[in-house]
Short mmCIF file of C-alpha atoms in Angstrom, two decimals:
data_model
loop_
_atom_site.label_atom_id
_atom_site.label_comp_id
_atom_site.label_asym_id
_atom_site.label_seq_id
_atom_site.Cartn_x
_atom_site.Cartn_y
_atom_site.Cartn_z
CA UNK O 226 10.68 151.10 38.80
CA UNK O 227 10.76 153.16 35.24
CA UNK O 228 11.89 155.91 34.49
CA UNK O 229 8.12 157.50 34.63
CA UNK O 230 8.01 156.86 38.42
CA UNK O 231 11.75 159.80 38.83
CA UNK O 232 9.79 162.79 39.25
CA UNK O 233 6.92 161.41 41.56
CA UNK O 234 9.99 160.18 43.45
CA UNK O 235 11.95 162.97 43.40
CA UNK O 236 9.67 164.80 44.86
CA UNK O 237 8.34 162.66 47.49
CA UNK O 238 12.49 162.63 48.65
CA UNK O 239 12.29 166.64 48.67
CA UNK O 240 9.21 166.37 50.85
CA UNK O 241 10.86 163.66 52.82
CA UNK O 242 14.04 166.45 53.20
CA UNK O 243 11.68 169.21 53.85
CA UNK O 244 9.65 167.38 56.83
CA UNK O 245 13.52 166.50 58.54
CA UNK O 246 14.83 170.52 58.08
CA UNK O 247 11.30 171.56 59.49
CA UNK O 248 11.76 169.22 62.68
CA UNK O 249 15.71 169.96 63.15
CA UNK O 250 15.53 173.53 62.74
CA UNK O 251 11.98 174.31 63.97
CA UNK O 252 11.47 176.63 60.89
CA UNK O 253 9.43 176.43 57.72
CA UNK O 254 10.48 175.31 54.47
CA UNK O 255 9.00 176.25 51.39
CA UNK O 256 9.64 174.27 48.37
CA UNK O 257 10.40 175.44 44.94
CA UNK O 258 11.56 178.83 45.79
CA UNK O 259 12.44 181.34 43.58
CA UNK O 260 15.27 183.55 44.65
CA UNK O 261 16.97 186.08 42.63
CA UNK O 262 21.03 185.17 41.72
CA UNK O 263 23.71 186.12 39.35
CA UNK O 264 24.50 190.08 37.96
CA UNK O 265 22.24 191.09 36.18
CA UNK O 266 20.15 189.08 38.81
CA UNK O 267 17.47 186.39 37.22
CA UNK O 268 15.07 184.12 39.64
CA UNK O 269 16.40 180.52 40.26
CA UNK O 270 14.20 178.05 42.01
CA UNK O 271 15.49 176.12 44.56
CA UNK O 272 13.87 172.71 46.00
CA UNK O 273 14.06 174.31 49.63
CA UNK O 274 14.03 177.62 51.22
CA UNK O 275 14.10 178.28 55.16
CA UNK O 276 11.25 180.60 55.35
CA UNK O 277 14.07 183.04 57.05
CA UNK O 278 15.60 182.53 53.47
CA UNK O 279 19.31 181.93 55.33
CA UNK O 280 19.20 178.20 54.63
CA UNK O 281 18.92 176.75 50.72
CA UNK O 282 18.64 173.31 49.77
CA UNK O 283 19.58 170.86 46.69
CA UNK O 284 17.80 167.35 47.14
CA UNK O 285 19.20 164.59 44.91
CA UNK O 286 17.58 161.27 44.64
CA UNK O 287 20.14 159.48 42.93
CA UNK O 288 21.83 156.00 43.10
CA UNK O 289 24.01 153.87 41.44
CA UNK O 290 23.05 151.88 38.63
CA UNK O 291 22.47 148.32 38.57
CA UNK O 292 25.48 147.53 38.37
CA UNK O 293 27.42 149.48 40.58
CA UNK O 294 28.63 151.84 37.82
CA UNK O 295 28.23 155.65 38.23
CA UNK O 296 25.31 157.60 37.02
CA UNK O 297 27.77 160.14 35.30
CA UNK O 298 24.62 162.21 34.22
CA UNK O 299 23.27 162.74 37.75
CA UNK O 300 26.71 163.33 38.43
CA UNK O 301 26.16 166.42 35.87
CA UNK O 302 22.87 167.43 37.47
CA UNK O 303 24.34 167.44 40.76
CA UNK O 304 27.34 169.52 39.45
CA UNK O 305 24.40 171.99 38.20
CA UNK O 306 22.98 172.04 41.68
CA UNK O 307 26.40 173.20 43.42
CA UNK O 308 27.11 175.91 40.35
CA UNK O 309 22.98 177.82 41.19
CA UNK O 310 24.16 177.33 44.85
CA UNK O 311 27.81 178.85 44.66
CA UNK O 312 25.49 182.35 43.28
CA UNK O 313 24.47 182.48 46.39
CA UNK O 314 25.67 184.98 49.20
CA UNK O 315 28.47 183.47 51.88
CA UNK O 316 25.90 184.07 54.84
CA UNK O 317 23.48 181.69 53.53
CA UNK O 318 23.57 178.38 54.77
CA UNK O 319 23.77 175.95 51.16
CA UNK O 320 22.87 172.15 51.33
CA UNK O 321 23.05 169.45 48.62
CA UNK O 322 21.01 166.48 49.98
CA UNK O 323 21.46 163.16 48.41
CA UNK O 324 19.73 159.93 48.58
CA UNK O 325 21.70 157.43 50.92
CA UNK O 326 22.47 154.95 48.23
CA UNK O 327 25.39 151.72 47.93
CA UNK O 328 25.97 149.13 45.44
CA UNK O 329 27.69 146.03 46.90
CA UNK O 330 30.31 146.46 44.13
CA UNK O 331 31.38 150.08 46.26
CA UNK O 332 33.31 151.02 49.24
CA UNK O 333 31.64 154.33 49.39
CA UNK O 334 28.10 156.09 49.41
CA UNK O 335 27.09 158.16 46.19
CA UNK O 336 27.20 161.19 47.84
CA UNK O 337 31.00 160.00 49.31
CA UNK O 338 31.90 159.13 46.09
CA UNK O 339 30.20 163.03 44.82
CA UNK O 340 32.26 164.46 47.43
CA UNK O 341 35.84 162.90 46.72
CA UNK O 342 35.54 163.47 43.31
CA UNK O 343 33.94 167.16 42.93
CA UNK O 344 34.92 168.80 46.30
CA UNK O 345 36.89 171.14 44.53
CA UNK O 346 33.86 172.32 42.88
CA UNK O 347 31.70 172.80 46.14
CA UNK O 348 33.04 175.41 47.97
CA UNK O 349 31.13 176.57 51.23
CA UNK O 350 28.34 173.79 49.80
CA UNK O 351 27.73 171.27 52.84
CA UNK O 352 26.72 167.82 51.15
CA UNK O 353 24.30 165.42 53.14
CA UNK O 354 23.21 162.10 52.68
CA UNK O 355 19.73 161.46 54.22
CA UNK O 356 18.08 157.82 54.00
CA UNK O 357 14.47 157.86 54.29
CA UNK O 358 13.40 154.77 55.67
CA UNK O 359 15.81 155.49 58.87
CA UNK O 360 14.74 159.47 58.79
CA UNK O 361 18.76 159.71 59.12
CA UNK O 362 20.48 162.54 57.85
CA UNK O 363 24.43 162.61 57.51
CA UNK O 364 27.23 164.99 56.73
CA UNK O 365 29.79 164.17 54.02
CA UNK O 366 31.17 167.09 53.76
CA UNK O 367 35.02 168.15 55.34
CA UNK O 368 34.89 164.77 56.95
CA UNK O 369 32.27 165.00 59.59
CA UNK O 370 30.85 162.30 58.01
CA UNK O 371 28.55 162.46 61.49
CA UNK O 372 24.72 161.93 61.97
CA UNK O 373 23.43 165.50 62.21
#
């Protein structure tokens, strides 16, 4: 896979997210939405919006590289996901989902390893780890580690 195939598969993962919020929470999600954070307030556009606009999602097709190493960049990207999120008001619900993704050479997910290393940079963020071809979604964050 090149590089030319990331944003065709980016955004087949975000419609691949979108599809599982839609079915667990029986609401609409509608992708690439704008809303309005910061003072003086400027539009940011998220990859998901609950049409209720009380839930806002990050998706973050990621993995390691090839051999096993971190992709500190991503890393970056994903950093840049949390700081739009942590605009956002307390009563909104504010999920990073990453690609399920492990390297043989690793004792831990990418979005495990995300979590131990940045939680002090997430906050009230929940980060999820969703694998595709199982239509599995999982918690990282606080622990729960559980199937949601």
């Amino acid at each position: 896979m090149s590089n030319s195939d990331n944003p065709k598969n980016g955004a087949a993962f975000q419609r691949a997210v979108k599809v599982w919020f839609e079915n667990e929470y029986n609401h609409i999600f509608v992708l690439e939405k704008k809303i309005a954070i910061g003072k003086p307030p400027k539009d940011h556009k998220f990859d998901l919006v609950c049409d209720e606009e009380n839930i806002v999602i990050e998706c973050k097709r990621y993995t390691w590289t090839k051999t096993g190493n971190v992709p500190s960049a991503k890393m970056g990207f994903t950093n840049e996901a949390a700081f739009y999120l942590s605009f956002l008001p307390h009563n909104k619900t504010k999920y990073i989902v990453m690609l399920c993704s492990y390297h043989p050479k690793r004792n831990e997910s990418l979005a495990e390893y995300y979590y131990r290393t940045y939680k002090h940079l997430i906050g009230d963020i929940h980060i999820l780890e969703y694998d595709p071809e199982k239509n599995v979604m999982r918690e990282i964050t606080d622990c729960g580690k559980s199937e949601i």
